[in-house]
Each structure stands twice: as C-alpha cells, then as structure tokens.
Short mmCIF file of C-alpha atoms in Angstrom, two decimals:
data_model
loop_
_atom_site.label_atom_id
_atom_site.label_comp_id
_atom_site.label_asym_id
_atom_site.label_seq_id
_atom_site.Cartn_x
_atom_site.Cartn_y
_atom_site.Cartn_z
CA UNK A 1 -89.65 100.01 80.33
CA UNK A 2 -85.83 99.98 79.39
CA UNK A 3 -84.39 102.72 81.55
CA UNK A 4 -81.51 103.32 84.19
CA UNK A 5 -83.71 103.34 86.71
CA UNK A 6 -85.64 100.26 86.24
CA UNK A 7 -82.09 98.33 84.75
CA UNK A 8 -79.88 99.29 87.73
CA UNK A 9 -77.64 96.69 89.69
CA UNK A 10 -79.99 96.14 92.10
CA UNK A 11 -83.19 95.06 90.50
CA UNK A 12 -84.03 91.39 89.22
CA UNK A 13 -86.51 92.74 86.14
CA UNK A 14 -86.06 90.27 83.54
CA UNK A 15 -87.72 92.63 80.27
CA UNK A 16 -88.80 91.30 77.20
CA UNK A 17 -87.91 93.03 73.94
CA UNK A 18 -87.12 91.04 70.20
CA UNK A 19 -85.30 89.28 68.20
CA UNK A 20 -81.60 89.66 70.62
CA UNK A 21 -79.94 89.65 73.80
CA UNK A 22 -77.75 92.18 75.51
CA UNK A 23 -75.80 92.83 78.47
CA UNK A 24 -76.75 96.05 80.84
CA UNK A 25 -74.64 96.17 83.61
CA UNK A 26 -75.34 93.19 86.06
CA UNK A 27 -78.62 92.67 83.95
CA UNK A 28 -78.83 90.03 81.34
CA UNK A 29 -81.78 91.46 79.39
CA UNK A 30 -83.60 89.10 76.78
CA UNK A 31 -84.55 89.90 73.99
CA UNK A 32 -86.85 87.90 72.09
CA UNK A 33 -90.42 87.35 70.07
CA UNK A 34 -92.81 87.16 73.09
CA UNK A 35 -93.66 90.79 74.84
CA UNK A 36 -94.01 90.97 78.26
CA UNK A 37 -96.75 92.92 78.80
CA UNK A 38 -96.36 93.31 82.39
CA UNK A 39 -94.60 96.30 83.68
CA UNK A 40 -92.61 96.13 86.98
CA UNK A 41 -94.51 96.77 89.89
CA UNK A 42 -92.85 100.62 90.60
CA UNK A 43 -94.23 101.53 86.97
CA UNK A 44 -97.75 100.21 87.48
CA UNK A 45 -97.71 102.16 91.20
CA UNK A 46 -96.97 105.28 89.20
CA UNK A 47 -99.24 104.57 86.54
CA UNK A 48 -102.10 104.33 89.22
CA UNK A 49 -100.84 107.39 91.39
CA UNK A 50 -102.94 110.20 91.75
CA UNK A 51 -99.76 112.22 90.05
CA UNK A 52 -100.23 110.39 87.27
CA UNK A 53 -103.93 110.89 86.60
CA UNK A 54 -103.13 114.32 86.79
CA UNK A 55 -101.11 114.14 83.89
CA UNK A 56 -103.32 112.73 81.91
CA UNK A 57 -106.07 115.02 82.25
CA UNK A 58 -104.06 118.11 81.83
CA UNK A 59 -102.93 120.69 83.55
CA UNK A 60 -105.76 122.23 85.76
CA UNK A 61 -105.25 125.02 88.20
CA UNK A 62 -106.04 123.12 90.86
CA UNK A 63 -104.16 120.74 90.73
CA UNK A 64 -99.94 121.13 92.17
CA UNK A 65 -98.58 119.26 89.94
CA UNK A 66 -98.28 120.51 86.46
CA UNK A 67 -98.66 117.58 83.48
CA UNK A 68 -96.20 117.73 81.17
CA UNK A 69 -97.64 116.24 78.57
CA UNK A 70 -100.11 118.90 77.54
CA UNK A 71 -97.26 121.04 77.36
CA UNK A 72 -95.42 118.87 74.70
CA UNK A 73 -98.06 118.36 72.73
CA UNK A 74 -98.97 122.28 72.61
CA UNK A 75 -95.42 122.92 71.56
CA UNK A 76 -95.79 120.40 68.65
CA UNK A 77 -99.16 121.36 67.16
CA UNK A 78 -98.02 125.17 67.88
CA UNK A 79 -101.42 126.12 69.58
CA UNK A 80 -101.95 127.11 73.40
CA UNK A 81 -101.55 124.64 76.29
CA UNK A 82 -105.08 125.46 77.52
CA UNK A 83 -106.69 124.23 74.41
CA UNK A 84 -105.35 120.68 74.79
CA UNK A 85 -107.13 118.05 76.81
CA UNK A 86 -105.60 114.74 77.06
CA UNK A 87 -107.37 111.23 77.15
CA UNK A 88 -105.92 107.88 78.53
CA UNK A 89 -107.81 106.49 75.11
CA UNK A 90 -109.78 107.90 71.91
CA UNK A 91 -112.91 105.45 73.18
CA UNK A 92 -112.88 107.72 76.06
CA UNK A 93 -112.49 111.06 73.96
CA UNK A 94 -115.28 110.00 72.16
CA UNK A 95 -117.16 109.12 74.71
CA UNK A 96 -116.70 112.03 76.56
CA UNK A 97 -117.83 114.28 73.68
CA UNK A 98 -121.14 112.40 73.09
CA UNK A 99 -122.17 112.55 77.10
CA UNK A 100 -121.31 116.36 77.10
CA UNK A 101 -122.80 117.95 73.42
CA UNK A 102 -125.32 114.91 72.69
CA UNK A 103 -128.41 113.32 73.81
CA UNK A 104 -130.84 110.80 72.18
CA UNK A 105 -132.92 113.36 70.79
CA UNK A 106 -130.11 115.16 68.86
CA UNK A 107 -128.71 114.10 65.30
CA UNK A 108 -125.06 113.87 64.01
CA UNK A 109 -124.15 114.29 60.47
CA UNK A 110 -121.51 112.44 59.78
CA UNK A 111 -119.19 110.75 56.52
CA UNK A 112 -120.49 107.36 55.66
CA UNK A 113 -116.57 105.87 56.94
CA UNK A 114 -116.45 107.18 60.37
CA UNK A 115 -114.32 105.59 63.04
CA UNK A 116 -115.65 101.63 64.35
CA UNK A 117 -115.24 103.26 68.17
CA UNK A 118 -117.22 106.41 67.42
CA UNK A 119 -120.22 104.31 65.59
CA UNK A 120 -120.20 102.11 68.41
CA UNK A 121 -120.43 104.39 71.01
CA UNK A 122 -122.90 106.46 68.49
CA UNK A 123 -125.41 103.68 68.83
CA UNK A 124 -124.73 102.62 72.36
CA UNK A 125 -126.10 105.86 73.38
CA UNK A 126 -128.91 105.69 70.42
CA UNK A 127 -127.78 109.07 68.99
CA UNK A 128 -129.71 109.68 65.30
CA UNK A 129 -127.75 109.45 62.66
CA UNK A 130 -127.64 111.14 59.16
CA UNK A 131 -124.78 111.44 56.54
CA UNK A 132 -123.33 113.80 54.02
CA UNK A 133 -122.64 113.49 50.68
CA UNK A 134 -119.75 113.49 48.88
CA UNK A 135 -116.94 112.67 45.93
CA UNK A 136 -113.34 111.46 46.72
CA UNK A 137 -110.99 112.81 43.70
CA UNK A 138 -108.79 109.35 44.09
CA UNK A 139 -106.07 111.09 41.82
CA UNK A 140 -105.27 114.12 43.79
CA UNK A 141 -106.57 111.80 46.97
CA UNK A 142 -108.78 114.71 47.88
CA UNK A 143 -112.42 114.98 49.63
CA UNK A 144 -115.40 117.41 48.87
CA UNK A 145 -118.33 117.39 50.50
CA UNK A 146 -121.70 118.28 48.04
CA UNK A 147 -122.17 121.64 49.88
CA UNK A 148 -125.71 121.76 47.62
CA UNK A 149 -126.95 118.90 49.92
CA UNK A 150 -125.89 120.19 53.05
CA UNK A 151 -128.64 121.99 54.34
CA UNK A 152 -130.76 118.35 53.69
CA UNK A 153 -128.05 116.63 55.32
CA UNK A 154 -128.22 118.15 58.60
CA UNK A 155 -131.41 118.15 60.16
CA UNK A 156 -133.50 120.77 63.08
CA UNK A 157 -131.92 118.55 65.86
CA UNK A 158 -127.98 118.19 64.50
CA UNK A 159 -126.07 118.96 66.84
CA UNK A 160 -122.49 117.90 65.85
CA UNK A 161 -120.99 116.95 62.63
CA UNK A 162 -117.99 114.33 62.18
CA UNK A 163 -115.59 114.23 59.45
CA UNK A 164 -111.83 112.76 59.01
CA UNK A 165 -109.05 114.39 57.32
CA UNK A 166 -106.91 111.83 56.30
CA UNK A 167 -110.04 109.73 56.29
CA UNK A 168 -109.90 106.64 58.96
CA UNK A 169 -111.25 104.22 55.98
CA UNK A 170 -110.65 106.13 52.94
CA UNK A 171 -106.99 107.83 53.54
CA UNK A 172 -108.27 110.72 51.47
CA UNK A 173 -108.23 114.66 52.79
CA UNK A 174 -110.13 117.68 52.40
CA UNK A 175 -108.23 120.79 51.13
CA UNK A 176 -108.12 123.63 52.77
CA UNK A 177 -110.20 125.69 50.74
CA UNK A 178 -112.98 123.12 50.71
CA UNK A 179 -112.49 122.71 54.34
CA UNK A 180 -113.24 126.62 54.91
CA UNK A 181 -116.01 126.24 52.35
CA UNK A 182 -117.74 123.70 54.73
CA UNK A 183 -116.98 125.97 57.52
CA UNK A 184 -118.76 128.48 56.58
CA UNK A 185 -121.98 126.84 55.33
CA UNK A 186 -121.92 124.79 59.08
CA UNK A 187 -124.23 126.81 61.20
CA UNK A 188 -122.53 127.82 64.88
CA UNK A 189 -124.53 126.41 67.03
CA UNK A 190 -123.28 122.70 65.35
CA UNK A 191 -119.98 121.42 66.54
CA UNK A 192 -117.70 120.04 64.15
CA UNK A 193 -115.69 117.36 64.98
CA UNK A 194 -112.56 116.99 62.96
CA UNK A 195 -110.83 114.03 63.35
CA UNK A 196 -107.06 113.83 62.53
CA UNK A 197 -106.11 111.08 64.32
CA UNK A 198 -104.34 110.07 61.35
CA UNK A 199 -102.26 113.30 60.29
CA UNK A 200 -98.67 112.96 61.06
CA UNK A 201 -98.80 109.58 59.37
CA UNK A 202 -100.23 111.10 56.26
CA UNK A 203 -98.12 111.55 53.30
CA UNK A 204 -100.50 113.49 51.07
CA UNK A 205 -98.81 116.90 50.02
CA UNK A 206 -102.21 119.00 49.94
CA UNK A 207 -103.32 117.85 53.68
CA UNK A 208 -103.23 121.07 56.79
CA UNK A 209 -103.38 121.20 60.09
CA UNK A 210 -107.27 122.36 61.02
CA UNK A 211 -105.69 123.08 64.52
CA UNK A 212 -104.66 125.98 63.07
CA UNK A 213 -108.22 127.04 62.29
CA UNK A 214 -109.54 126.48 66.26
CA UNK A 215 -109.82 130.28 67.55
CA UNK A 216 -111.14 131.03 63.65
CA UNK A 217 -114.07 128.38 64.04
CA UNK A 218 -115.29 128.58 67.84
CA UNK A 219 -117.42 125.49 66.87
CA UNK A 220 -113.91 123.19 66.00
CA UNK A 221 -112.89 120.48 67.51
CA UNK A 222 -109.68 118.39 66.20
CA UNK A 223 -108.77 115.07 67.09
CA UNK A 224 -105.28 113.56 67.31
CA UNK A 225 -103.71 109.92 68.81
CA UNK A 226 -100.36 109.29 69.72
CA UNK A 227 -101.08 105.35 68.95
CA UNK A 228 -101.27 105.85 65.15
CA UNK A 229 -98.48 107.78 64.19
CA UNK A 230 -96.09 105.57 66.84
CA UNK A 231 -97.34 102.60 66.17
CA UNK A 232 -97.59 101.41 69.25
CA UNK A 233 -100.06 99.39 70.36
CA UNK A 234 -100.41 100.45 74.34
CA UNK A 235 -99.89 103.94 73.86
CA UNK A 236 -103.47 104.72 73.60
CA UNK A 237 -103.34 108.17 74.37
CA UNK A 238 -105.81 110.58 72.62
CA UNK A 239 -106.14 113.83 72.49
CA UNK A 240 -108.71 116.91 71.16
CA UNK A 241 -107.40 120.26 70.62
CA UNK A 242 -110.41 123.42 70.36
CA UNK A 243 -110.36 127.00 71.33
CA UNK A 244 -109.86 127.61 75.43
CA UNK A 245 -113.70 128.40 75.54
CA UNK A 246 -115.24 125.22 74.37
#
C-alpha cells in the first residue's frame, strides 16, 4: 500500500512495513516487525467496487471496463488473453472446476500428493476417488506415470484427471515426452487438470510449460498462482489457462 497516492501530504496513513523507518514527504512511515493488515479505507472501497470484480474475473465483452490483469498474464505465459480466467483464490479455482465438470457420481484419477485444498474440496462434494501409479526418478527429479496401469486407473465414470508438474508435495516434474505420452493414452472426453501452480519457482532444468500444449490437447487445463512464486501471503490470486473453447 506504499504509493504516491496513498503517501501524499494530505493523508494521516500510518503503514506498517519491517525492520526501519523512513521519511516520505510530510509522512513519517514506520517500519517495523508487526504488519498491518488493514488497508486504508480508499483501497478496501476499490477492492469492493464493482470495477474491481471485473478485473478479477477477466475481461468479458460485456463488461466496459477491460481487466488488465488477464492481459499481463497472457503476455507472460505467451498464450491468448481469452484463454485466461482469473480467480480471487485457487480454493475458488478449484472449486469452480469441481461444480462445473463433476458430480458425485463421477470419479477423478488423481496422484497420491495432490493439493490439501483440492482433496478437501474433493470430499466436501463426495467426488470418487482413484489414483495412478507411478515412479519418481529422484536423481533427474523426474515423474512417470505406469502408462500399463492406466486404463485400470481410470474407471467408466472418470471424468477428470489431476496431476502436478513441479509436484505440490513431491517437487518432482514430468518431462515432456512423458507428458505427451500420457496425453495421448487420456481418452477426450476426460479433462486433465495440470496443475503448475508451482512453475516459475521451479528450478529443475527438464520442467515445460504445458500451456504451451492447450490448443494441442482440447481436454487441458493448467493451473498457475501468483501467491507461490511471490511469496506473498495475501496475494491469493489464481489462475487456469485452457483453449478459448473449454
């Protein structure tokens, strides 16, 4: 909350940082261990203003004003800005995709490790559960799934199927040519959900971008989080990237 607008002669904002103190203008700013967690009041209006909802669901035709960031976020990854949608958090990203693609009666086939919110909201809305098999190569910090299994992995009422690449417990990744290799044995009508939530702060060498791979596979999904790669607590913003159709 540090900006020229909000630390202007004219406002009384006292705003907690760390660990120092420093002069702004007219402002004595303080700077120390406790956060204030409390915005000013003109920063929560805007953060409950219809202008900023808008932003944070994307940018939809019907809407006048235009959210910019979809826009950033398509220039980063490199894909299309209408095959971004934008979450105020990744409980409700993964919320959203059970209450659209899943019901009770369906299965997902998912890694052992998924992600605490997604198993939580899995068995809130008592979605069947089954799970692949696989090896982790811990010296080239690689996944493969046991393709050989797959077809008694999934079962008649799978529906979606959930992996991570870097792995939200493990760290590990699937290679690219093991990631097609699943692909391809994944029937179409299953949607895969890839989450990559933790990709920008991965430092494996052999790890892609699958967002590259979302007109290829009209059945992708990616995930990705701001909150992981920033490290910052509040920013909870998630967001899924998939071909315009889905």
């Amino acid at each position: 909350y540090v900006n020229s607008e909000i630390l202007n002669r004219n406002t009384d904002h006292t705003t907690y940082l760390r660990d120092t103190e420093k002069l702004v203008g007219n402002n004595q700013v303080y700077l120390n261990t406790q956060i204030n967690t409390q915005p000013p009041k003109k920063v929560r209006d805007f953060l409950k203003s219809s202008e900023m909802q808008t932003t944070l669901i994307g940018t939809n035709k019907r809407n006048k004003y235009k959210g910019e960031l979809p826009s950033m976020i398509a220039e980063s990854c490199g894909v299309p800005e209408n095959t971004i949608v934008v979450f105020k958090t990744e409980r409700d990203l993964l919320k959203k995709l059970i209450d659209i693609f899943l019901t009770s009666k369906n299965n997902i086939c998912l890694e052992d490790s998924p992600c605490p919110i997604f198993l939580s909201e899995l068995k809130d809305a008592a979605i069947e559960r089954s799970y692949l098999d696989y090896k982790i190569d811990k010296s080239n910090k690689n996944i493969s799934f046991d393709l050989s299994k797959l077809d008694t992995n999934i079962k008649s009422n799978t529906k979606m199927l959930y992996i991570s690449s870097p792995g939200t417990m493990t760290g590990v990744s699937i290679t690219k040519k093991r990631f097609e290799e699943l692909m391809l044995k994944v029937p179409s009508y299953i949607l895969v959900i890839l989450d990559q939530r933790h990709f920008e702060s991965s430092i494996n060498e052999k790890r892609f971008d699958c967002s590259k791979y979302i007109n290829k596979y009209k059945n992708l999904i990616v995930m990705r989080s701001l909150n992981n790669f920033y490290s910052v607590e509040s920013l909870t913003i998630s967001y899924l990237i998939s071909n315009s159709e889905l």
